[in-house]
PDB file of C-alpha atoms in Angstrom:
ATOM      1  CA  MET A 126      -1.451  63.681 -84.124  1.00 39.00           C
ATOM      2  CA  PRO A 127      -0.210  62.578 -80.322  1.00 55.00           C
ATOM      3  CA  VAL A 128      -2.780  60.015 -78.489  1.00 55.00           C
ATOM      4  CA  PRO A 129      -3.521  60.111 -74.917  1.00 68.00           C
ATOM      5  CA  THR A 130      -2.830  57.386 -72.828  1.00 91.00           C
ATOM      6  CA  PHE A 131      -4.240  56.113 -69.541  1.00 97.00           C
ATOM      7  CA  SER A 132      -2.121  55.724 -66.130  1.00 98.00           C
ATOM      8  CA  ALA A 133      -3.812  53.833 -63.151  1.00 98.00           C
ATOM      9  CA  ASN A 134      -3.957  55.936 -60.388  1.00 98.00           C
ATOM     10  CA  LEU A 135      -2.590  53.532 -57.537  1.00 98.00           C
ATOM     11  CA  SER A 136      -4.215  55.601 -54.455  1.00 98.00           C
ATOM     12  CA  PHE A 137      -7.615  54.515 -55.916  1.00 98.00           C
ATOM     13  CA  LEU A 138      -7.145  51.473 -57.922  1.00 98.00           C
ATOM     14  CA  PHE A 139      -5.620  47.700 -56.933  1.00 98.00           C
ATOM     15  CA  LYS A 140      -6.694  48.658 -52.859  1.00 97.00           C
ATOM     16  CA  ASP A 141      -7.160  44.912 -52.620  1.00 97.00           C
ATOM     17  CA  VAL A 142      -3.315  44.738 -52.191  1.00 97.00           C
ATOM     18  CA  PRO A 143      -0.521  46.626 -50.171  1.00 96.00           C
ATOM     19  CA  PHE A 144       0.338  50.234 -51.778  1.00 97.00           C
ATOM     20  CA  ALA A 145       3.902  49.027 -53.277  1.00 96.00           C
ATOM     21  CA  GLU A 146       2.342  45.632 -54.731  1.00 97.00           C
ATOM     22  CA  ARG A 147       0.069  48.124 -56.813  1.00 98.00           C
ATOM     23  CA  PHE A 148       2.446  48.786 -59.312  1.00 98.00           C
ATOM     24  CA  HIS A 149       2.702  44.965 -60.098  1.00 98.00           C
ATOM     25  CA  ARG A 150      -0.361  44.735 -60.342  1.00 98.00           C
ATOM     26  CA  ALA A 151      -0.956  47.672 -62.722  1.00 98.00           C
ATOM     27  CA  ALA A 152       1.654  46.298 -64.902  1.00 97.00           C
ATOM     28  CA  ASP A 153       0.148  42.838 -65.120  1.00 97.00           C
ATOM     29  CA  ALA A 154      -3.302  44.830 -66.181  1.00 96.00           C
ATOM     30  CA  GLY A 155      -1.093  46.295 -69.099  1.00 96.00           C
ATOM     31  CA  PHE A 156      -0.688  49.812 -68.205  1.00 97.00           C
ATOM     32  CA  ARG A 157       2.331  51.701 -68.831  1.00 97.00           C
ATOM     33  CA  GLY A 158       1.760  54.527 -66.573  1.00 98.00           C
ATOM     34  CA  VAL A 159       0.876  54.899 -62.950  1.00 98.00           C
ATOM     35  CA  GLU A 160      -0.038  57.843 -60.508  1.00 98.00           C
ATOM     36  CA  PHE A 161      -0.555  58.152 -56.775  1.00 98.00           C
ATOM     37  CA  MET A 162      -1.474  60.802 -53.775  1.00 98.00           C
ATOM     38  CA  TRP A 163       2.122  61.425 -51.753  1.00 97.00           C
ATOM     39  CA  PRO A 164       2.770  57.918 -50.311  1.00 96.00           C
ATOM     40  CA  GLY A 165       4.340  58.771 -47.267  1.00 94.00           C
ATOM     41  CA  LEU A 166       7.851  59.005 -46.251  1.00 94.00           C
ATOM     42  CA  GLU A 167       7.987  55.283 -45.481  1.00 94.00           C
ATOM     43  CA  GLU A 168       6.657  53.996 -48.946  1.00 96.00           C
ATOM     44  CA  VAL A 169       9.372  56.333 -50.539  1.00 97.00           C
ATOM     45  CA  ASP A 170      11.897  53.510 -51.150  1.00 97.00           C
ATOM     46  CA  ALA A 171       9.573  50.875 -51.592  1.00 97.00           C
ATOM     47  CA  VAL A 172       7.987  53.236 -54.551  1.00 98.00           C
ATOM     48  CA  ALA A 173      11.527  53.746 -56.107  1.00 98.00           C
ATOM     49  CA  ARG A 174      11.859  49.657 -56.379  1.00 98.00           C
ATOM     50  CA  ALA A 175       8.538  49.305 -57.381  1.00 98.00           C
ATOM     51  CA  VAL A 176       9.059  51.390 -60.636  1.00 98.00           C
ATOM     52  CA  GLN A 177      12.377  50.118 -61.160  1.00 98.00           C
ATOM     53  CA  ASP A 178      11.322  46.527 -60.978  1.00 98.00           C
ATOM     54  CA  THR A 179       8.237  47.029 -63.042  1.00 98.00           C
ATOM     55  CA  GLY A 180       9.492  50.103 -65.678  1.00 97.00           C
ATOM     56  CA  LEU A 181       6.276  51.815 -65.293  1.00 98.00           C
ATOM     57  CA  GLU A 182       6.517  55.359 -65.903  1.00 98.00           C
ATOM     58  CA  VAL A 183       5.132  57.902 -63.273  1.00 98.00           C
ATOM     59  CA  ALA A 184       3.111  60.198 -64.767  1.00 98.00           C
ATOM     60  CA  LEU A 185       2.311  62.009 -61.721  1.00 98.00           C
ATOM     61  CA  PHE A 186       2.255  62.335 -57.993  1.00 98.00           C
ATOM     62  CA  ASN A 187       0.804  64.495 -55.336  1.00 98.00           C
ATOM     63  CA  PHE A 188       3.011  66.770 -52.759  1.00 98.00           C
ATOM     64  CA  ASP A 189       2.065  65.747 -49.299  1.00 98.00           C
ATOM     65  CA  ALA A 190      -1.389  66.865 -48.928  1.00 98.00           C
ATOM     66  CA  GLY A 191      -2.051  66.610 -45.158  1.00 97.00           C
ATOM     67  CA  ASP A 192      -4.218  63.785 -43.234  1.00 96.00           C
ATOM     68  CA  MET A 193      -6.864  63.170 -46.314  1.00 94.00           C
ATOM     69  CA  ALA A 194      -8.815  60.814 -44.233  1.00 93.00           C
ATOM     70  CA  ALA A 195      -9.019  63.222 -41.273  1.00 95.00           C
ATOM     71  CA  GLY A 196     -10.184  66.100 -44.033  1.00 95.00           C
ATOM     72  CA  ASP A 197      -6.896  67.733 -45.335  1.00 96.00           C
ATOM     73  CA  ARG A 198      -7.166  68.774 -48.750  1.00 97.00           C
ATOM     74  CA  GLY A 199      -3.673  69.989 -49.166  1.00 98.00           C
ATOM     75  CA  LEU A 200      -1.669  72.394 -47.655  1.00 98.00           C
ATOM     76  CA  ALA A 201      -0.028  74.937 -50.024  1.00 98.00           C
ATOM     77  CA  GLY A 202      -2.710  77.641 -48.871  1.00 98.00           C
ATOM     78  CA  ILE A 203      -2.724  76.981 -44.995  1.00 98.00           C
ATOM     79  CA  PRO A 204      -0.437  79.316 -43.214  1.00 98.00           C
ATOM     80  CA  ASP A 205       0.216  77.126 -40.373  1.00 97.00           C
ATOM     81  CA  ARG A 206       1.130  74.402 -42.503  1.00 97.00           C
ATOM     82  CA  ARG A 207       3.477  76.020 -44.429  1.00 97.00           C
ATOM     83  CA  PRO A 208       6.770  74.555 -42.900  1.00 98.00           C
ATOM     84  CA  GLN A 209       5.101  70.786 -43.499  1.00 98.00           C
ATOM     85  CA  PHE A 210       4.323  72.088 -47.199  1.00 98.00           C
ATOM     86  CA  ARG A 211       7.939  73.366 -47.514  1.00 98.00           C
ATOM     87  CA  ASP A 212       9.738  70.631 -46.151  1.00 98.00           C
ATOM     88  CA  ASN A 213       8.154  67.942 -48.231  1.00 98.00           C
ATOM     89  CA  VAL A 214       8.719  69.972 -51.554  1.00 98.00           C
ATOM     90  CA  PRO A 215      12.648  68.807 -51.789  1.00 98.00           C
ATOM     91  CA  VAL A 216      11.820  65.218 -50.436  1.00 98.00           C
ATOM     92  CA  ALA A 217       9.225  65.160 -53.169  1.00 98.00           C
ATOM     93  CA  LEU A 218      11.177  66.359 -55.926  1.00 98.00           C
ATOM     94  CA  GLU A 219      13.905  63.807 -54.814  1.00 98.00           C
ATOM     95  CA  LEU A 220      11.464  60.971 -55.469  1.00 98.00           C
ATOM     96  CA  ALA A 221      10.555  62.678 -58.476  1.00 98.00           C
ATOM     97  CA  GLY A 222      14.011  62.288 -59.838  1.00 98.00           C
ATOM     98  CA  ARG A 223      14.682  58.667 -58.940  1.00 98.00           C
ATOM     99  CA  ILE A 224      11.796  57.451 -60.733  1.00 98.00           C
ATOM    100  CA  GLY A 225      11.646  60.033 -63.586  1.00 98.00           C
ATOM    101  CA  CYS A 226       8.444  62.045 -62.717  1.00 98.00           C
ATOM    102  CA  ARG A 227       8.093  65.416 -64.291  1.00 98.00           C
ATOM    103  CA  ARG A 228       4.634  66.287 -62.600  1.00 98.00           C
ATOM    104  CA  LEU A 229       3.740  66.870 -58.863  1.00 98.00           C
ATOM    105  CA  ASN A 230       0.329  68.104 -57.967  1.00 98.00           C
ATOM    106  CA  ALA A 231       0.370  70.944 -55.476  1.00 98.00           C
ATOM    107  CA  LEU A 232      -3.115  70.934 -53.558  1.00 98.00           C
ATOM    108  CA  VAL A 233      -3.923  74.442 -52.520  1.00 98.00           C
ATOM    109  CA  GLY A 234      -6.725  73.032 -49.765  1.00 98.00           C
ATOM    110  CA  LEU A 235      -9.694  74.298 -47.683  1.00 98.00           C
ATOM    111  CA  HIS A 236     -10.690  77.972 -46.727  1.00 98.00           C
ATOM    112  CA  GLN A 237      -9.812  77.842 -42.832  1.00 97.00           C
ATOM    113  CA  PRO A 238     -12.128  79.628 -40.772  1.00 96.00           C
ATOM    114  CA  GLY A 239     -11.456  82.891 -39.664  1.00 97.00           C
ATOM    115  CA  LEU A 240      -8.859  83.681 -42.430  1.00 97.00           C
ATOM    116  CA  GLU A 241      -9.431  85.643 -45.233  1.00 98.00           C
ATOM    117  CA  ARG A 242      -9.390  83.640 -48.567  1.00 97.00           C
ATOM    118  CA  GLU A 243      -7.082  86.043 -50.278  1.00 98.00           C
ATOM    119  CA  ALA A 244      -4.363  85.888 -47.655  1.00 98.00           C
ATOM    120  CA  GLN A 245      -4.389  82.041 -47.850  1.00 98.00           C
ATOM    121  CA  LEU A 246      -4.381  82.261 -51.811  1.00 98.00           C
ATOM    122  CA  GLU A 247      -1.342  84.625 -51.278  1.00 98.00           C
ATOM    123  CA  VAL A 248       0.214  81.939 -48.968  1.00 98.00           C
ATOM    124  CA  ALA A 249      -0.153  79.417 -51.514  1.00 98.00           C
ATOM    125  CA  ARG A 250       0.968  81.547 -54.527  1.00 98.00           C
ATOM    126  CA  GLU A 251       4.305  82.238 -52.270  1.00 98.00           C
ATOM    127  CA  ASN A 252       4.550  78.163 -51.597  1.00 98.00           C
ATOM    128  CA  VAL A 253       3.740  77.049 -54.937  1.00 98.00           C
ATOM    129  CA  ALA A 254       6.225  79.685 -56.887  1.00 98.00           C
ATOM    130  CA  ARG A 255       8.997  78.447 -54.296  1.00 98.00           C
ATOM    131  CA  ALA A 256       8.134  74.799 -55.196  1.00 98.00           C
ATOM    132  CA  ALA A 257       8.390  75.846 -59.133  1.00 98.00           C
ATOM    133  CA  GLU A 258      11.415  77.406 -59.029  1.00 98.00           C
ATOM    134  CA  GLN A 259      12.996  74.468 -57.020  1.00 98.00           C
ATOM    135  CA  ALA A 260      11.284  72.161 -59.575  1.00 98.00           C
ATOM    136  CA  ARG A 261      12.722  73.702 -62.584  1.00 97.00           C
ATOM    137  CA  ALA A 262      16.220  72.302 -61.885  1.00 96.00           C
ATOM    138  CA  GLN A 263      14.760  68.903 -62.925  1.00 97.00           C
ATOM    139  CA  ASP A 264      12.660  70.220 -65.657  1.00 98.00           C
ATOM    140  CA  ALA A 265       9.649  69.449 -63.584  1.00 98.00           C
ATOM    141  CA  THR A 266       5.964  70.911 -63.554  1.00 98.00           C
ATOM    142  CA  ILE A 267       3.890  72.025 -60.779  1.00 98.00           C
ATOM    143  CA  MET A 268       0.007  71.219 -61.355  1.00 98.00           C
ATOM    144  CA  ILE A 269      -3.142  72.817 -59.604  1.00 98.00           C
ATOM    145  CA  GLU A 270      -5.746  71.345 -59.360  1.00 98.00           C
ATOM    146  CA  PRO A 271      -9.294  72.510 -58.620  1.00 98.00           C
ATOM    147  CA  VAL A 272     -11.497  70.125 -56.650  1.00 98.00           C
ATOM    148  CA  ASN A 273     -15.215  70.272 -56.204  1.00 97.00           C
ATOM    149  CA  ARG A 274     -16.815  71.560 -52.797  1.00 97.00           C
ATOM    150  CA  TYR A 275     -19.644  68.816 -52.571  1.00 96.00           C
ATOM    151  CA  ASP A 276     -17.062  66.344 -51.825  1.00 95.00           C
ATOM    152  CA  ASN A 277     -14.336  68.350 -50.360  1.00 96.00           C
ATOM    153  CA  GLY A 278     -15.930  71.237 -48.452  1.00 96.00           C
ATOM    154  CA  ASP A 279     -14.837  75.126 -48.747  1.00 98.00           C
ATOM    155  CA  VAL A 280     -12.008  74.627 -50.999  1.00 98.00           C
ATOM    156  CA  LEU A 281     -10.037  77.700 -52.010  1.00 98.00           C
ATOM    157  CA  LEU A 282     -10.108  76.530 -55.937  1.00 98.00           C
ATOM    158  CA  GLU A 283     -13.168  74.926 -56.889  1.00 98.00           C
ATOM    159  CA  THR A 284     -13.114  75.732 -60.971  1.00 98.00           C
ATOM    160  CA  SER A 285     -11.045  75.563 -63.974  1.00 98.00           C
ATOM    161  CA  SER A 286     -11.173  79.629 -63.935  1.00 98.00           C
ATOM    162  CA  ASP A 287     -10.147  79.874 -60.459  1.00 98.00           C
ATOM    163  CA  ALA A 288      -7.121  77.825 -60.725  1.00 98.00           C
ATOM    164  CA  ILE A 289      -6.511  79.541 -64.181  1.00 98.00           C
ATOM    165  CA  ALA A 290      -6.103  82.884 -62.665  1.00 98.00           C
ATOM    166  CA  PHE A 291      -4.393  81.403 -59.394  1.00 98.00           C
ATOM    167  CA  ILE A 292      -1.456  80.087 -62.044  1.00 98.00           C
ATOM    168  CA  ASP A 293      -1.914  83.206 -63.944  1.00 98.00           C
ATOM    169  CA  SER A 294      -0.707  85.031 -60.757  1.00 98.00           C
ATOM    170  CA  VAL A 295       2.298  82.699 -59.629  1.00 98.00           C
ATOM    171  CA  GLY A 296       3.843  83.763 -62.708  1.00 97.00           C
ATOM    172  CA  ALA A 297       6.010  80.606 -63.068  1.00 98.00           C
ATOM    173  CA  ASP A 298       5.976  79.432 -66.839  1.00 98.00           C
ATOM    174  CA  ASN A 299       6.446  75.547 -65.000  1.00 98.00           C
ATOM    175  CA  VAL A 300       3.098  75.956 -63.318  1.00 98.00           C
ATOM    176  CA  ALA A 301      -0.294  74.097 -65.383  1.00 98.00           C
ATOM    177  CA  LEU A 302      -3.965  73.342 -65.057  1.00 98.00           C
ATOM    178  CA  GLN A 303      -4.934  69.406 -63.634  1.00 98.00           C
ATOM    179  CA  TYR A 304      -8.137  69.020 -65.512  1.00 98.00           C
ATOM    180  CA  ASP A 305     -10.104  66.410 -63.452  1.00 98.00           C
ATOM    181  CA  VAL A 306     -13.247  65.685 -65.347  1.00 98.00           C
ATOM    182  CA  TYR A 307     -15.133  64.594 -62.351  1.00 98.00           C
ATOM    183  CA  HIS A 308     -14.644  67.745 -60.440  1.00 98.00           C
ATOM    184  CA  MET A 309     -15.078  69.787 -62.973  1.00 98.00           C
ATOM    185  CA  GLN A 310     -18.428  68.254 -64.331  1.00 98.00           C
ATOM    186  CA  ARG A 311     -19.653  68.791 -60.729  1.00 97.00           C
ATOM    187  CA  VAL A 312     -19.094  72.329 -60.314  1.00 97.00           C
ATOM    188  CA  GLU A 313     -19.164  73.446 -63.611  1.00 97.00           C
ATOM    189  CA  GLY A 314     -19.850  71.181 -66.439  1.00 94.00           C
ATOM    190  CA  ASN A 315     -19.900  72.490 -69.900  1.00 95.00           C
ATOM    191  CA  LEU A 316     -16.348  70.354 -70.351  1.00 97.00           C
ATOM    192  CA  ALA A 317     -16.227  70.228 -74.296  1.00 96.00           C
ATOM    193  CA  GLU A 318     -15.850  74.261 -74.684  1.00 96.00           C
ATOM    194  CA  THR A 319     -13.645  74.299 -71.564  1.00 97.00           C
ATOM    195  CA  ILE A 320     -11.302  71.836 -72.567  1.00 97.00           C
ATOM    196  CA  SER A 321     -11.478  72.883 -75.828  1.00 96.00           C
ATOM    197  CA  SER A 322     -10.047  76.391 -74.802  1.00 96.00           C
ATOM    198  CA  LEU A 323      -8.101  75.405 -71.743  1.00 97.00           C
ATOM    199  CA  LEU A 324      -5.841  72.891 -73.692  1.00 96.00           C
ATOM    200  CA  PRO A 325      -2.439  74.611 -74.012  1.00 96.00           C
ATOM    201  CA  ARG A 326      -2.885  74.967 -70.121  1.00 97.00           C
ATOM    202  CA  ILE A 327      -3.763  71.934 -69.064  1.00 98.00           C
ATOM    203  CA  GLY A 328      -0.474  69.511 -67.965  1.00 97.00           C
ATOM    204  CA  HIS A 329      -2.323  66.218 -66.936  1.00 98.00           C
ATOM    205  CA  VAL A 330      -6.374  64.909 -66.965  1.00 98.00           C
ATOM    206  CA  GLN A 331      -8.063  62.756 -64.629  1.00 98.00           C
ATOM    207  CA  ILE A 332     -11.078  61.057 -65.527  1.00 98.00           C
ATOM    208  CA  ALA A 333     -14.087  59.276 -63.238  1.00 98.00           C
ATOM    209  CA  ASP A 334     -17.892  59.456 -63.567  1.00 98.00           C
ATOM    210  CA  PRO A 335     -19.984  61.622 -61.808  1.00 97.00           C
ATOM    211  CA  PRO A 336     -22.240  61.602 -59.444  1.00 95.00           C
ATOM    212  CA  SER A 337     -20.450  58.684 -57.104  1.00 96.00           C
ATOM    213  CA  ARG A 338     -16.886  58.986 -58.569  1.00 97.00           C
ATOM    214  CA  ALA A 339     -17.165  55.175 -60.239  1.00 97.00           C
ATOM    215  CA  GLU A 340     -15.413  53.947 -63.284  1.00 96.00           C
ATOM    216  CA  PRO A 341     -16.230  55.989 -66.621  1.00 96.00           C
ATOM    217  CA  GLY A 342     -19.627  54.527 -68.188  1.00 95.00           C
ATOM    218  CA  THR A 343     -21.047  54.275 -64.752  1.00 96.00           C
ATOM    219  CA  GLY A 344     -22.669  58.167 -64.773  1.00 97.00           C
ATOM    220  CA  GLU A 345     -23.214  60.956 -66.794  1.00 96.00           C
ATOM    221  CA  VAL A 346     -20.524  61.955 -68.642  1.00 97.00           C
ATOM    222  CA  ASN A 347     -20.140  60.585 -72.537  1.00 96.00           C
ATOM    223  CA  PHE A 348     -16.733  59.502 -72.019  1.00 96.00           C
ATOM    224  CA  GLY A 349     -16.239  58.655 -75.688  1.00 95.00           C
ATOM    225  CA  PHE A 350     -17.071  62.094 -76.735  1.00 96.00           C
ATOM    226  CA  VAL A 351     -14.241  63.266 -74.045  1.00 96.00           C
ATOM    227  CA  LEU A 352     -12.089  61.440 -75.070  1.00 96.00           C
ATOM    228  CA  GLY A 353     -12.328  61.638 -78.724  1.00 95.00           C
ATOM    229  CA  LEU A 354     -11.990  65.391 -78.295  1.00 95.00           C
ATOM    230  CA  LEU A 355      -9.054  65.143 -76.170  1.00 95.00           C
ATOM    231  CA  ASP A 356      -7.423  62.968 -79.209  1.00 93.00           C
ATOM    232  CA  ARG A 357      -9.079  65.140 -81.861  1.00 92.00           C
ATOM    233  CA  SER A 358      -7.648  68.350 -80.238  1.00 91.00           C
ATOM    234  CA  GLY A 359      -3.994  66.769 -80.083  1.00 91.00           C
ATOM    235  CA  TYR A 360      -3.757  66.438 -76.399  1.00 93.00           C
ATOM    236  CA  GLY A 361      -0.885  63.797 -76.076  1.00 91.00           C
ATOM    237  CA  GLY A 362      -0.480  63.665 -72.090  1.00 95.00           C
ATOM    238  CA  TRP A 363      -1.846  61.053 -69.753  1.00 97.00           C
ATOM    239  CA  VAL A 364      -5.313  60.647 -68.666  1.00 98.00           C
ATOM    240  CA  GLY A 365      -5.185  59.388 -65.345  1.00 98.00           C
ATOM    241  CA  LEU A 366      -7.898  56.930 -63.812  1.00 98.00           C
ATOM    242  CA  GLU A 367      -8.751  57.958 -60.493  1.00 98.00           C
ATOM    243  CA  TYR A 368     -12.148  56.608 -59.435  1.00 97.00           C
ATOM    244  CA  ASN A 369     -13.402  54.278 -57.274  1.00 93.00           C
TER     245      ASN A 369
END
């Protein structure tokens, strides 16, 4: 039976050193895989060199999600950011090809005041469908991640059922669910039943312990049980460590 393997999220871990150096820190710590948010154009070549130098596998990275520090939480569902998202897709896929990454996370974003939610979701469907079609040529999968409103604001996709309905509406076979235990515990709980029922749709798992998004064992989730469930269920993908 496949066994899940941990990947270090370099946008959260080893933050005491510059981003490109975190690959070496992860390798030195014994990780075989890493993941990260969009590194920015200025970091693309440094990322490619660091992956080559360390031999790490890149489990996943995000498309450009905007200025996260300023409150952006993704661009795919924001009508006036459509050019920014679409321009980033081929750039991100080119990086993915260089470093051998086959999963890219497309955050849909926040509900914009004055706009209908469904109109924004339609923009997101079009953007994700275009990205999925471009990704197909290199056997890459587009991930869709629901995130909680308490940390992020009025998100367009918050629950696992929101995300599955969106994925189904896109209608591409290379679009899958990114299941973040931290976000889903905060908004819907019922982790065991949800993971078990959605496992065939889950392409990537991330973990952190609520309520403070700290390392597993510091909060309210029994990660021994959750990780054991993934193992027993045959999930053989990566488990991203995305915690503070």
